[in-house]
C-alpha positions as semicolon CSV with decimal commas, in nm:
position;residue;x (nm);y (nm);z (nm)
1;M;5,606;-1,167;8,658
2;L;5,262;-1,119;8,814
3;V;5,129;-1,334;9,097
4;R;4,804;-1,366;9,290
5;L;4,814;-1,457;9,659
6;L;4,512;-1,540;9,874
7;Y;4,534;-1,578;10,250
8;A;4,305;-1,589;10,551
9;S;4,367;-1,491;10,911
10;H;4,195;-1,440;11,242
11;L;4,223;-1,103;11,410
12;V;4,356;-1,067;11,760
13;D;4,197;-0,729;11,836
14;E;3,826;-0,690;11,904
15;N;3,797;-0,357;11,723
16;M;3,749;-0,476;11,364
17;A;3,623;-0,138;11,239
18;D;3,944;0,040;11,338
19;I;4,165;-0,236;11,197
20;V;3,981;-0,237;10,863
21;K;3,995;0,143;10,845
22;T;4,371;0,136;10,908
23;V;4,437;-0,144;10,660
24;M;4,231;0,028;10,389
25;Q;4,405;0,362;10,448
26;Q;4,752;0,202;10,437
27;S;4,656;0,010;10,122
28;R;4,536;0,322;9,943
29;E;4,855;0,504;10,033
30;K;5,116;0,233;9,975
31;N;4,980;-0,018;9,722
32;P;4,998;0,211;9,416
33;Q;5,371;0,272;9,465
34;Y;5,433;-0,103;9,486
35;G;5,192;-0,197;9,207
36;I;4,973;-0,407;9,437
37;T;4,600;-0,447;9,385
38;G;4,343;-0,665;9,558
39;I;4,038;-0,714;9,774
40;L;3,991;-0,748;10,149
41;C;3,688;-0,943;10,272
42;H;3,617;-0,947;10,644
43;S;3,370;-1,046;10,909
44;D;3,392;-0,973;11,281
45;K;3,709;-1,175;11,339
46;V;3,828;-1,304;11,001
47;F;4,019;-1,158;10,708
48;L;4,020;-1,308;10,360
49;Q;4,248;-1,108;10,132
50;V;4,365;-1,148;9,775
51;L;4,672;-0,958;9,658
52;E;4,802;-0,917;9,303
53;G;5,123;-0,766;9,174
54;G;5,486;-0,841;9,108
55;R;5,616;-1,153;9,276
56;V;5,873;-0,970;9,491
57;Q;5,627;-0,700;9,600
58;V;5,346;-0,944;9,687
59;N;5,585;-1,179;9,869
60;N;5,728;-0,888;10,070
61;L;5,380;-0,769;10,168
62;Y;5,278;-1,121;10,270
63;A;5,595;-1,154;10,481
64;H;5,496;-0,829;10,653
65;I;5,143;-0,963;10,713
66;L;5,285;-1,280;10,869
67;K;5,471;-1,065;11,124
68;D;5,178;-0,830;11,190
69;K;5,065;-0,874;11,553
70;R;4,702;-0,799;11,455
71;H;4,681;-1,135;11,274
72;T;4,688;-1,490;11,401
73;D;4,634;-1,824;11,225
74;V;4,750;-1,680;10,891
75;I;4,703;-1,945;10,625
76;L;4,800;-1,935;10,257
77;L;4,502;-2,052;10,051
78;N;4,627;-1,989;9,698
79;Y;4,941;-1,865;9,524
80;E;4,976;-1,862;9,149
81;E;5,150;-1,693;8,859
82;I;4,901;-1,498;8,649
83;D;4,900;-1,354;8,297
84;E;4,689;-1,054;8,393
85;R;4,531;-0,897;8,698
86;R;4,172;-0,969;8,789
87;Y;4,149;-0,693;9,051
88;A;4,336;-0,413;8,870
89;G;4,061;-0,160;8,949
90;W;4,116;-0,177;9,324
91;T;4,416;-0,049;9,520
92;M;4,225;-0,247;9,782
93;G;3,856;-0,325;9,748
94;E;3,658;-0,407;10,060
95;A;3,370;-0,639;10,137
96;N;3,211;-0,647;10,483
97;L;3,064;-0,996;10,488
98;N;2,837;-0,908;10,780
99;K;2,640;-0,695;10,533
100;I;2,584;-0,944;10,253
101;N;2,314;-1,199;10,196
102;P;2,420;-1,516;10,386
103;S;2,317;-1,727;10,088
104;I;2,629;-1,610;9,906
105;L;2,845;-1,760;10,182
106;L;2,635;-2,077;10,197
107;K;2,707;-2,136;9,831
108;Y;3,074;-2,199;9,918
109;S;3,072;-2,287;10,287
110;A;2,908;-2,523;10,534
111;S;2,782;-2,227;10,738
112;P;2,652;-1,876;10,666
113;T;2,955;-1,721;10,835
114;L;3,297;-1,666;10,681
115;S;3,526;-1,960;10,761
116;P;3,805;-1,949;10,500
117;H;4,028;-2,171;10,714
118;F;3,785;-2,450;10,623
119;M;3,746;-2,356;10,256
120;S;3,970;-2,432;9,963
121;G;4,153;-2,153;9,786
122;K;3,946;-2,219;9,475
123;M;3,620;-2,184;9,669
124;S;3,744;-1,866;9,836
125;L;3,835;-1,710;9,500
126;S;3,492;-1,810;9,366
127;L;3,331;-1,639;9,666
128;I;3,523;-1,320;9,585
129;E;3,406;-1,342;9,223
130;D;3,045;-1,369;9,345
131;L;3,098;-1,067;9,569
132;I;3,220;-0,869;9,269
133;A;2,922;-0,983;9,060
134;S;2,679;-0,883;9,335
135;A;2,846;-0,541;9,378
136;A;2,940;-0,621;9,739
137;I;3,295;-0,489;9,686
138;V;3,337;-0,120;9,770
139;C;3,622;0,134;9,780
140;R;3,719;0,103;9,416
141;M;4,025;0,324;9,362
């Protein structure tokens, strides 16, 4: 059984570049062996991440994220059973939302900054789809 999980969190540490680099490296190394794919969107202090894979594997990774001291205010935005993966081409794609046109964020949010804690899961997934369509997702592996 495949599932898709979408969560958002605030980061405790000020050094976003190092955290993103570490998360992306760990994802590239570990996700293939667990069959997990997905996309990580981030701004200076916020993560928005979608994970796909087997229910047990995705749930275990999310439980690990909940205990990760780098995150705070972790909120589950969407969890669903899926028939097929949408993000199968990414062990973990990345979108730095500080580098995109703010109008993409304004389409789904009240402000031009990423605030997924105030967005619905459906709106957040639509934002990710727009980021894919605009080629804002990098690190396809």
